[in-house]
Short mmCIF file of C-alpha atoms in Angstrom, two decimals:
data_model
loop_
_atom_site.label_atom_id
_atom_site.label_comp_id
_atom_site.label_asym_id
_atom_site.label_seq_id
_atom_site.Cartn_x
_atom_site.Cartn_y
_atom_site.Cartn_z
CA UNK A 5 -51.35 -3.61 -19.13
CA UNK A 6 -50.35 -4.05 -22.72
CA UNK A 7 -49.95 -7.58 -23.72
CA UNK A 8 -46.31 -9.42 -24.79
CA UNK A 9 -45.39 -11.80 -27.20
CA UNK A 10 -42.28 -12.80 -28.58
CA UNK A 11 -41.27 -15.96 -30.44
CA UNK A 12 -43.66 -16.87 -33.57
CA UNK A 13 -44.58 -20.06 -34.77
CA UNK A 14 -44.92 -20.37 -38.52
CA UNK A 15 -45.70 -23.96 -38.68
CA UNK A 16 -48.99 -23.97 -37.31
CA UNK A 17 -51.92 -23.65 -39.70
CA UNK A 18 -53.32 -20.28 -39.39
CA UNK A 19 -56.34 -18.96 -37.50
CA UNK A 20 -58.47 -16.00 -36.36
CA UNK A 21 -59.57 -17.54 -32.72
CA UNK A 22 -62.84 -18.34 -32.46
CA UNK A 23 -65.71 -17.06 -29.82
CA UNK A 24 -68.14 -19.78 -28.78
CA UNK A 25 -71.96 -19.07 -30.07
CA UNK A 26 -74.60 -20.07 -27.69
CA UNK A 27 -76.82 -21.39 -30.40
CA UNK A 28 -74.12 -23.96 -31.59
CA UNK A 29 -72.76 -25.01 -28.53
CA UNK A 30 -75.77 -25.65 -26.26
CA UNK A 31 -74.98 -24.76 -23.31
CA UNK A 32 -77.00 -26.15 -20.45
CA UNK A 33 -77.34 -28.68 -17.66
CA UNK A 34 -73.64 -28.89 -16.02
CA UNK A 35 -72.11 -26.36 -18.10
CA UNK A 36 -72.16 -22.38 -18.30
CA UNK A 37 -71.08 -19.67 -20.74
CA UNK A 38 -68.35 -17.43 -19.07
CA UNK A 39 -67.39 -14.02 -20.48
CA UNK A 40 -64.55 -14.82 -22.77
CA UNK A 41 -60.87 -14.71 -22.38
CA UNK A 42 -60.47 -10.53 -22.89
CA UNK A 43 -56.93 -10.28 -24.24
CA UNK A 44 -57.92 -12.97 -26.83
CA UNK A 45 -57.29 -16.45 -28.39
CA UNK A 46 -55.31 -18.96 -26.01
CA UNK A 47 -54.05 -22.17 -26.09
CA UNK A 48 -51.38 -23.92 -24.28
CA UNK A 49 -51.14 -21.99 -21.42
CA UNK A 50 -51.39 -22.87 -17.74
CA UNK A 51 -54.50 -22.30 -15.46
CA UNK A 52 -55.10 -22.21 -11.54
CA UNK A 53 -56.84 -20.74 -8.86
CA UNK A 54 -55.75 -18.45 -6.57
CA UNK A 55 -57.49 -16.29 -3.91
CA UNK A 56 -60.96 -17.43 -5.78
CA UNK A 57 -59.86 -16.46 -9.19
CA UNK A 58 -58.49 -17.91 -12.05
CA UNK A 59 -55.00 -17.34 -13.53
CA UNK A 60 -54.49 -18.23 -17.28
CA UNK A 61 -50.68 -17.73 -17.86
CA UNK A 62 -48.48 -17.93 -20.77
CA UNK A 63 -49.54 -19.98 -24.09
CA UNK A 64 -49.56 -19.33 -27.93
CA UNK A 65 -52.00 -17.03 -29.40
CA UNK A 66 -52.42 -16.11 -33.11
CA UNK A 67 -50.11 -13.14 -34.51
CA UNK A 68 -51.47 -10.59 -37.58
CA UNK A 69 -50.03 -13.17 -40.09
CA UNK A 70 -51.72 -16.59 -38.78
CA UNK A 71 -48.83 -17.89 -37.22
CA UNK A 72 -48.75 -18.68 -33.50
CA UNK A 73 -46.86 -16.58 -30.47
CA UNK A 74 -45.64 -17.55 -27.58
CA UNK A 75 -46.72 -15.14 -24.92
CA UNK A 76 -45.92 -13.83 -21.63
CA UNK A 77 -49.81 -12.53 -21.14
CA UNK A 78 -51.24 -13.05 -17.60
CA UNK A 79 -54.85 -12.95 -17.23
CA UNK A 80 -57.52 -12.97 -13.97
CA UNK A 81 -60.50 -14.41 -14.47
CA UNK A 82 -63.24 -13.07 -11.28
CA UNK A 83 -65.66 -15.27 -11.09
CA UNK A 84 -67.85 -13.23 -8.83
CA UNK A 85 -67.96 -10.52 -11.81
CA UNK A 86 -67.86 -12.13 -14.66
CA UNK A 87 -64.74 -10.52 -15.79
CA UNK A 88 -61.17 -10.17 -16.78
CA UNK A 89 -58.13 -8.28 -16.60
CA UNK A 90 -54.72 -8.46 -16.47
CA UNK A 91 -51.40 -9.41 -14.08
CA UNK A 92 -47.84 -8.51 -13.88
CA UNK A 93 -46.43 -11.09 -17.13
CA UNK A 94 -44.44 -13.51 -16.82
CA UNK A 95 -40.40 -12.93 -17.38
CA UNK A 96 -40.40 -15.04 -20.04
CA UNK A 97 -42.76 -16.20 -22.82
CA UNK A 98 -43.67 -19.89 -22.38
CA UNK A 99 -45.59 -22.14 -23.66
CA UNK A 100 -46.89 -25.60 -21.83
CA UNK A 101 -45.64 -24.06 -18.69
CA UNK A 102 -45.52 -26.25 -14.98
CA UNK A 103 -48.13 -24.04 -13.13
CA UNK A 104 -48.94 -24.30 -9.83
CA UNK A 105 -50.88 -22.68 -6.93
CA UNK A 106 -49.95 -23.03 -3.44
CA UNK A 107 -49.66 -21.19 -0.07
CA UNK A 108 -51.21 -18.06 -1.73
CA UNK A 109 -48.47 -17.63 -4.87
CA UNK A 110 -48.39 -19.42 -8.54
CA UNK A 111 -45.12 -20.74 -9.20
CA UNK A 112 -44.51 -21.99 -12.90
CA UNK A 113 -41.52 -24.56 -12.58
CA UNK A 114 -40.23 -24.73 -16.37
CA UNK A 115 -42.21 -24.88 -19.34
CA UNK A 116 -41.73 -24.97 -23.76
CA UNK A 117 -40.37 -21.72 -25.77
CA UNK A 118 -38.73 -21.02 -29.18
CA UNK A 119 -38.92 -20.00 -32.81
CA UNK A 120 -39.39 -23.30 -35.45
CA UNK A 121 -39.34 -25.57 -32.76
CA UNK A 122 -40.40 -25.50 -29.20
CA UNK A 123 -37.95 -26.35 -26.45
CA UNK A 124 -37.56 -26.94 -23.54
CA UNK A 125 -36.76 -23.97 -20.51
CA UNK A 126 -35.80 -24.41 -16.92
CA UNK A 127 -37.04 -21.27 -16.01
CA UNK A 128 -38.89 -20.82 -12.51
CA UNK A 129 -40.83 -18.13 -11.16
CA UNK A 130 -42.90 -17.22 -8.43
CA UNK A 131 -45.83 -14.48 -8.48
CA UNK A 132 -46.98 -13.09 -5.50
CA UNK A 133 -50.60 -11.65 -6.17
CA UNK A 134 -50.59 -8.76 -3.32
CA UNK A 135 -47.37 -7.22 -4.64
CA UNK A 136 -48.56 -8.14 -8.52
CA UNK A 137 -45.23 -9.51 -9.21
CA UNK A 138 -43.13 -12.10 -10.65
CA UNK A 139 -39.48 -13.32 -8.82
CA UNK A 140 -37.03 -15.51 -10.34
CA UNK A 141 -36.52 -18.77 -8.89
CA UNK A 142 -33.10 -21.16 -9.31
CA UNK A 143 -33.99 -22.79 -12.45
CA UNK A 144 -35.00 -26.56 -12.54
CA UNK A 145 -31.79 -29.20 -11.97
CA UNK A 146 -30.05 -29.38 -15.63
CA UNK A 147 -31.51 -32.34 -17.33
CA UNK A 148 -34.71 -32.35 -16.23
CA UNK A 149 -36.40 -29.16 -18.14
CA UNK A 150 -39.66 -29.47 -19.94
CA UNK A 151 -42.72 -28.14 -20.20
CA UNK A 152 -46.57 -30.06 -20.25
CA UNK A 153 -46.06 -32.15 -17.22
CA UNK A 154 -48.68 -33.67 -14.94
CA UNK A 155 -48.77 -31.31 -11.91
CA UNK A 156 -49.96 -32.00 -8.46
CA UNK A 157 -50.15 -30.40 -4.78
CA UNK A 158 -49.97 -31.89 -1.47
CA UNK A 159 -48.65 -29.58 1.57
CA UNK A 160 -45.75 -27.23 0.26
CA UNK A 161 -44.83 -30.00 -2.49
CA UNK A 162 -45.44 -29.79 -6.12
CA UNK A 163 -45.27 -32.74 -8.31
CA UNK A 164 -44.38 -33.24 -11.61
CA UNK A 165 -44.71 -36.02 -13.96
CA UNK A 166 -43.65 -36.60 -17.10
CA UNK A 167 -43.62 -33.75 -19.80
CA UNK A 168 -42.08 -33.24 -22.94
CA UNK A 169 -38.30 -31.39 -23.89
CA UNK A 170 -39.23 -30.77 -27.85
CA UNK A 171 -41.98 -30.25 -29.73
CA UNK A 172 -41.86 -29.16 -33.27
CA UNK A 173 -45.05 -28.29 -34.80
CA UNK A 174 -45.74 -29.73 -38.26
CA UNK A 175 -46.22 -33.09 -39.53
CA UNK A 176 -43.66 -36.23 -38.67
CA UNK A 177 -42.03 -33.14 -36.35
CA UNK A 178 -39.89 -34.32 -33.16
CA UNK A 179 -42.11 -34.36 -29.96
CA UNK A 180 -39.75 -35.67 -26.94
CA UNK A 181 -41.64 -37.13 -24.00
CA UNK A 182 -39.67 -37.93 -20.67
CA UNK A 183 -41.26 -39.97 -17.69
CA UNK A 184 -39.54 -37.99 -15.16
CA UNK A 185 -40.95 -37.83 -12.17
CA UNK A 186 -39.90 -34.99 -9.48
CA UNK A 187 -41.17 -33.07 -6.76
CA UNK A 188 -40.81 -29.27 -5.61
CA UNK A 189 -40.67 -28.03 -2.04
CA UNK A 190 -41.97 -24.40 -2.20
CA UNK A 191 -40.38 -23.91 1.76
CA UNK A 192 -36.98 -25.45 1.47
CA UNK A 193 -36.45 -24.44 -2.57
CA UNK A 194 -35.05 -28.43 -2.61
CA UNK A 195 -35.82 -30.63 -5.97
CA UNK A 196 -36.00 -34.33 -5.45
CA UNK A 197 -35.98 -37.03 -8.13
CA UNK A 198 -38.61 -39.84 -7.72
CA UNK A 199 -39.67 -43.43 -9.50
CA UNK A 200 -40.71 -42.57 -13.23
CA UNK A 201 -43.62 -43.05 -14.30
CA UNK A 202 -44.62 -46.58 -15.77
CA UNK A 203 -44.56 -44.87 -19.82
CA UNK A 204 -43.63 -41.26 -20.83
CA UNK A 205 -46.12 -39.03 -21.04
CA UNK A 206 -46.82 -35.49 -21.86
CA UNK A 207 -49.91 -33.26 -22.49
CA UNK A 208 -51.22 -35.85 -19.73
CA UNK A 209 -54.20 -34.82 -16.78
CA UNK A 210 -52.51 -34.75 -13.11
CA UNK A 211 -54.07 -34.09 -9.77
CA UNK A 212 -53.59 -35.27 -6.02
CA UNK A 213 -56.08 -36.56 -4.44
CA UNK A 214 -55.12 -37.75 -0.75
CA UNK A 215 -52.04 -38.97 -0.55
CA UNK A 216 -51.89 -40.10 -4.19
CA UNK A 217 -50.91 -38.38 -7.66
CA UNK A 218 -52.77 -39.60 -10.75
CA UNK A 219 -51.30 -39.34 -14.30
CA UNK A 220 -54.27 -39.98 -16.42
CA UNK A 221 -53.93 -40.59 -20.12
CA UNK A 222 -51.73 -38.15 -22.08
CA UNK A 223 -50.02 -39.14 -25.62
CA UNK A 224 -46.36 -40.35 -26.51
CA UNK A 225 -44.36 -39.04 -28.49
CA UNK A 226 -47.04 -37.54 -31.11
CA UNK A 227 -50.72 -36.28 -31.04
CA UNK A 228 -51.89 -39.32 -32.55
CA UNK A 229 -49.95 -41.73 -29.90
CA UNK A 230 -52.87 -41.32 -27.37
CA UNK A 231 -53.37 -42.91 -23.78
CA UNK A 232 -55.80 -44.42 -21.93
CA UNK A 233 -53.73 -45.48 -19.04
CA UNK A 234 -54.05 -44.03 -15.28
CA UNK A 235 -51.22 -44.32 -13.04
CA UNK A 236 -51.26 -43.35 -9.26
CA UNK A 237 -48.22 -42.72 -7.31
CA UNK A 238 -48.18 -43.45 -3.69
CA UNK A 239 -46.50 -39.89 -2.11
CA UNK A 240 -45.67 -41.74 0.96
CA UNK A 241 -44.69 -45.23 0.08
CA UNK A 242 -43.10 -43.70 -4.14
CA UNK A 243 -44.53 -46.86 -5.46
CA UNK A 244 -46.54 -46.63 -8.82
CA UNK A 245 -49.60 -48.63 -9.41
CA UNK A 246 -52.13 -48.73 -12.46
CA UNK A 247 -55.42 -48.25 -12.01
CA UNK A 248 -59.00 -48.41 -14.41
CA UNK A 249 -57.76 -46.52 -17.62
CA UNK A 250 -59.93 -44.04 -19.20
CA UNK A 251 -63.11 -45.19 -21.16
CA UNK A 252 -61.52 -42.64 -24.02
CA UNK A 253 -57.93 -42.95 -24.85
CA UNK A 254 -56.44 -39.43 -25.57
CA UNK A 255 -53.88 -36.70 -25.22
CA UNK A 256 -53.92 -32.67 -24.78
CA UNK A 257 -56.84 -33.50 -21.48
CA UNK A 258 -57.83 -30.62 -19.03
CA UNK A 259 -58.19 -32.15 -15.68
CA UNK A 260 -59.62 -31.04 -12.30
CA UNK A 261 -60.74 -32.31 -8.72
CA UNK A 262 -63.93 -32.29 -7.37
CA UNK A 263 -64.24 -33.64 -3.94
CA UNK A 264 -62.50 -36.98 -4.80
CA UNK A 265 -63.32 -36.94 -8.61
CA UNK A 266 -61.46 -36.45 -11.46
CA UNK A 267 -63.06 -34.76 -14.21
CA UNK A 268 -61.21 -35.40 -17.89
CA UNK A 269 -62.25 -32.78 -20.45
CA UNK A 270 -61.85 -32.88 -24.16
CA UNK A 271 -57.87 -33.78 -26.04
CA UNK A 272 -56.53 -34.31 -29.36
CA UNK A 273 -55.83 -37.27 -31.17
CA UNK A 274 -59.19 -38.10 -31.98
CA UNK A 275 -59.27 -40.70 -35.50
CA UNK A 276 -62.68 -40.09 -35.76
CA UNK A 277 -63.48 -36.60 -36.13
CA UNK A 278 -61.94 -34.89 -38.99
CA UNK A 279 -60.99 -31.88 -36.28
CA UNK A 280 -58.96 -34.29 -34.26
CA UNK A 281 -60.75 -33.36 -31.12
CA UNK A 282 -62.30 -35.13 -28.54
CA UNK A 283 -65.59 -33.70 -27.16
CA UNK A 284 -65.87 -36.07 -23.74
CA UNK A 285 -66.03 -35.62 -20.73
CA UNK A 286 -65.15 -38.53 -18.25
CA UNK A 287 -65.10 -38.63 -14.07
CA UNK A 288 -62.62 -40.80 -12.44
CA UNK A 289 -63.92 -42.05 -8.74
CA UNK A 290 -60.41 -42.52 -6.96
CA UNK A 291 -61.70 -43.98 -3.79
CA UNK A 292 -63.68 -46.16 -6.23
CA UNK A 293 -61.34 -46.80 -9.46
CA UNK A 294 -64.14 -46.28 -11.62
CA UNK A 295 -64.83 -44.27 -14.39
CA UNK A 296 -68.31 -42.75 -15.56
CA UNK A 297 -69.18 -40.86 -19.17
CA UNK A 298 -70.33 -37.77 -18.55
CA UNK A 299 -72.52 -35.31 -21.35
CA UNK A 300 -69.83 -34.31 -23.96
CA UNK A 301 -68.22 -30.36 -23.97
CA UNK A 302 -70.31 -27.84 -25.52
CA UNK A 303 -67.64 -26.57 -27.16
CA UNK A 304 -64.77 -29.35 -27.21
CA UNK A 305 -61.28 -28.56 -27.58
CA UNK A 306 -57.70 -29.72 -26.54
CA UNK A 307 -54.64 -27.73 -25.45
CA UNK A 308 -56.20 -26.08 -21.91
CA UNK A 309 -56.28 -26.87 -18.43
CA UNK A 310 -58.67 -26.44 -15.92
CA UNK A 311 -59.02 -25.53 -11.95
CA UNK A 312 -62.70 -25.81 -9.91
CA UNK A 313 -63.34 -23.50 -6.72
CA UNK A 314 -65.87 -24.24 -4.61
CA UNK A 315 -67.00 -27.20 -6.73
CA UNK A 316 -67.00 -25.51 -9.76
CA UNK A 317 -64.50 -26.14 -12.65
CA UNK A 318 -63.14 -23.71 -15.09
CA UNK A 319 -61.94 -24.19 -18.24
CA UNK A 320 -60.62 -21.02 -20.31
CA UNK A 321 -58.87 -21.05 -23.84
CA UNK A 322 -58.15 -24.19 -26.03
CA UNK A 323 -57.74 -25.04 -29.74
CA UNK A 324 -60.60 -26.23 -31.57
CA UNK A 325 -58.97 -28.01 -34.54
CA UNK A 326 -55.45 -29.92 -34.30
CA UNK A 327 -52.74 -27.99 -33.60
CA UNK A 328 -52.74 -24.46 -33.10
CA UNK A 329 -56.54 -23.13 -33.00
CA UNK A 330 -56.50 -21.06 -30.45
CA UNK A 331 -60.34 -19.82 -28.93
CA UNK A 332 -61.25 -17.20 -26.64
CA UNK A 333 -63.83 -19.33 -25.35
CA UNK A 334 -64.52 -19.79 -21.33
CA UNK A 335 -67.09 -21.87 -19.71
CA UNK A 336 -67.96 -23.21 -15.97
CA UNK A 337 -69.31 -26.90 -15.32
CA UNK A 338 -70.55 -27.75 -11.98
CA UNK A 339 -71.21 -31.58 -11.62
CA UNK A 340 -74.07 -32.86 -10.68
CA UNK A 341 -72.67 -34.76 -7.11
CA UNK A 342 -74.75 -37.52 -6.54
#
């Protein structure tokens, strides 16, 4: 299946997407070289599992000029084989989308599109993987659109926290973050408004572990208005609490859950590193509220996401530089469980 794009972005600064090479990236211990992305460079997109695969959906890749695209490209990663190909794409192109998995379908609940400037769309889809297709949902409640929210799962729920409405790429450009907080029911179609979140955040790590949903670190407001704060959100009580904040403050995180682990990878934001990217990796013990350092990324970037099966996590696509540097790089790490 051919892939779409529509929508370019001529304020990023231009790339060529970059392949990871073994020899620089050292690969080893926890981590593993995966067969990269084969439709390209991606960043910004969406990732879960499904049925034992991986889903990367949507994002910006680079165009023939060096400007970034929007896309509406749907890739399956199989682990088993080590390889790629495509899905049904999405309706429309997004950007930061609000991906989910649950009860065997991906839904994508909103997300960030446009020319100049990215903004936000309420769009809302469903795929279904046995029919390889894509339905249109009732759009998210007016006021409440954005993409690059904090997602979560418990039963037929999704969560979402936070997020951002605009985003223009460039220097001193507009980024809007919300702390809206809202949940999903995939059964009954219903939205339902719940206690923002402490600050706003977007390009923030989210997962549910138990009967809580952590927000963990994220930015406001700008790439260089990073986070180290974790919030939890009681699903049953709706009462926020803070909890230990990251050892790293930073923003454009992939996060994923291990057991009842957090693992942090990478961001943006990073004043020390003429790249602007963070190369650590950090594990968040809920039932402990305690964080550990972990060996840094082989190849650290900003701008994924991340899912685990069976213990493992995946991590496709990300920019290697600030902004849009979109990489075609894909990697496993398996942590060490003590």
């Amino acid at each position: 299946m051919p892939a779409t794009a529509t929508l370019a972005h001529p304020g990023h600064p231009p790339t060529t997407g970059v392949t990871a090479n073994p020899e620089i990236a050292h690969y080893g211990g926890s981590w593993e070289q995966l067969a990269s992305i084969a439709g390209g460079p991606r960043q910004e997109h969406g990732v879960a599992a499904l049925n034992g695969e991986v889903y990367v959906v949507g994002g910006i890749r680079p165009d023939d000029s060096g400007s970034m695209t929007t896309v509406t490209d749907v890739e399956v990663y199989h682990p088993a084989r080590d390889t790629w190909e495509h899905a049904a794409p999405l309706p429309v192109a997004m950007n930061h989308p609000n991906l989910a998995a649950i009860g065997g379908r991906l839904y994508v609940l909103g997300g960030l599109s446009g020319g100049a400037s990215w903004e936000a769309l309420g769009d809302s889809f469903v795929y279904d993987p046995a029919a390889d297709r894509w339905r249109e949902l009732p759009p998210m409640p007016e006021g409440t659109e954005r993409g690059s929210s904090a997602i979560g799962v418990r039963g037929s729920t999704v969560y979402l926290a936070g997020g951002m409405r605009t985003l223009t790429p460039g220097p001193g450009g507009l980024q809007d973050t919300v702390d809206l907080v809202q949940s999903y029911d995939v059964v009954t179609g219903r939205w339902r408004t719940l206690p923002s979140l402490p600050e706003a955040r977007d390009h923030v790590g989210g997962a549910v572990v138990g009967k809580m949903l952590y927000v963990v670190g994220g930015r406001d407001r700008g790439q260089v208005n990073v986070r180290d704060s974790v919030y939890a959100l009681n699903l049953i009580t709706h009462r926020w609490s803070a909890r230990a904040p990251m050892p790293t403050a930073r923003g454009g995180i992939a996060t994923a859950v291990v057991g009842d682990t957090i693992y942090a990878f990478g961001g943006e934001g990073n004043p020390d590193d003429s790249t602007s990217i963070f190369d650590q990796v950090e594990a968040y013990d809920t039932s402990r509220n305690r964080w550990t350092a972990l060996a840094p990324m082989p190849v650290p970037r900003h701008g994924t996401a991340a899912t685990s099966i069976g213990g493992t996590v995946y991590i496709p696509g990300g920019g290697d530089h600030g902004g849009g540097s979109p990489m075609d790089v894909n990697d496993a790490f398996r942590p060490r469980l003590r």
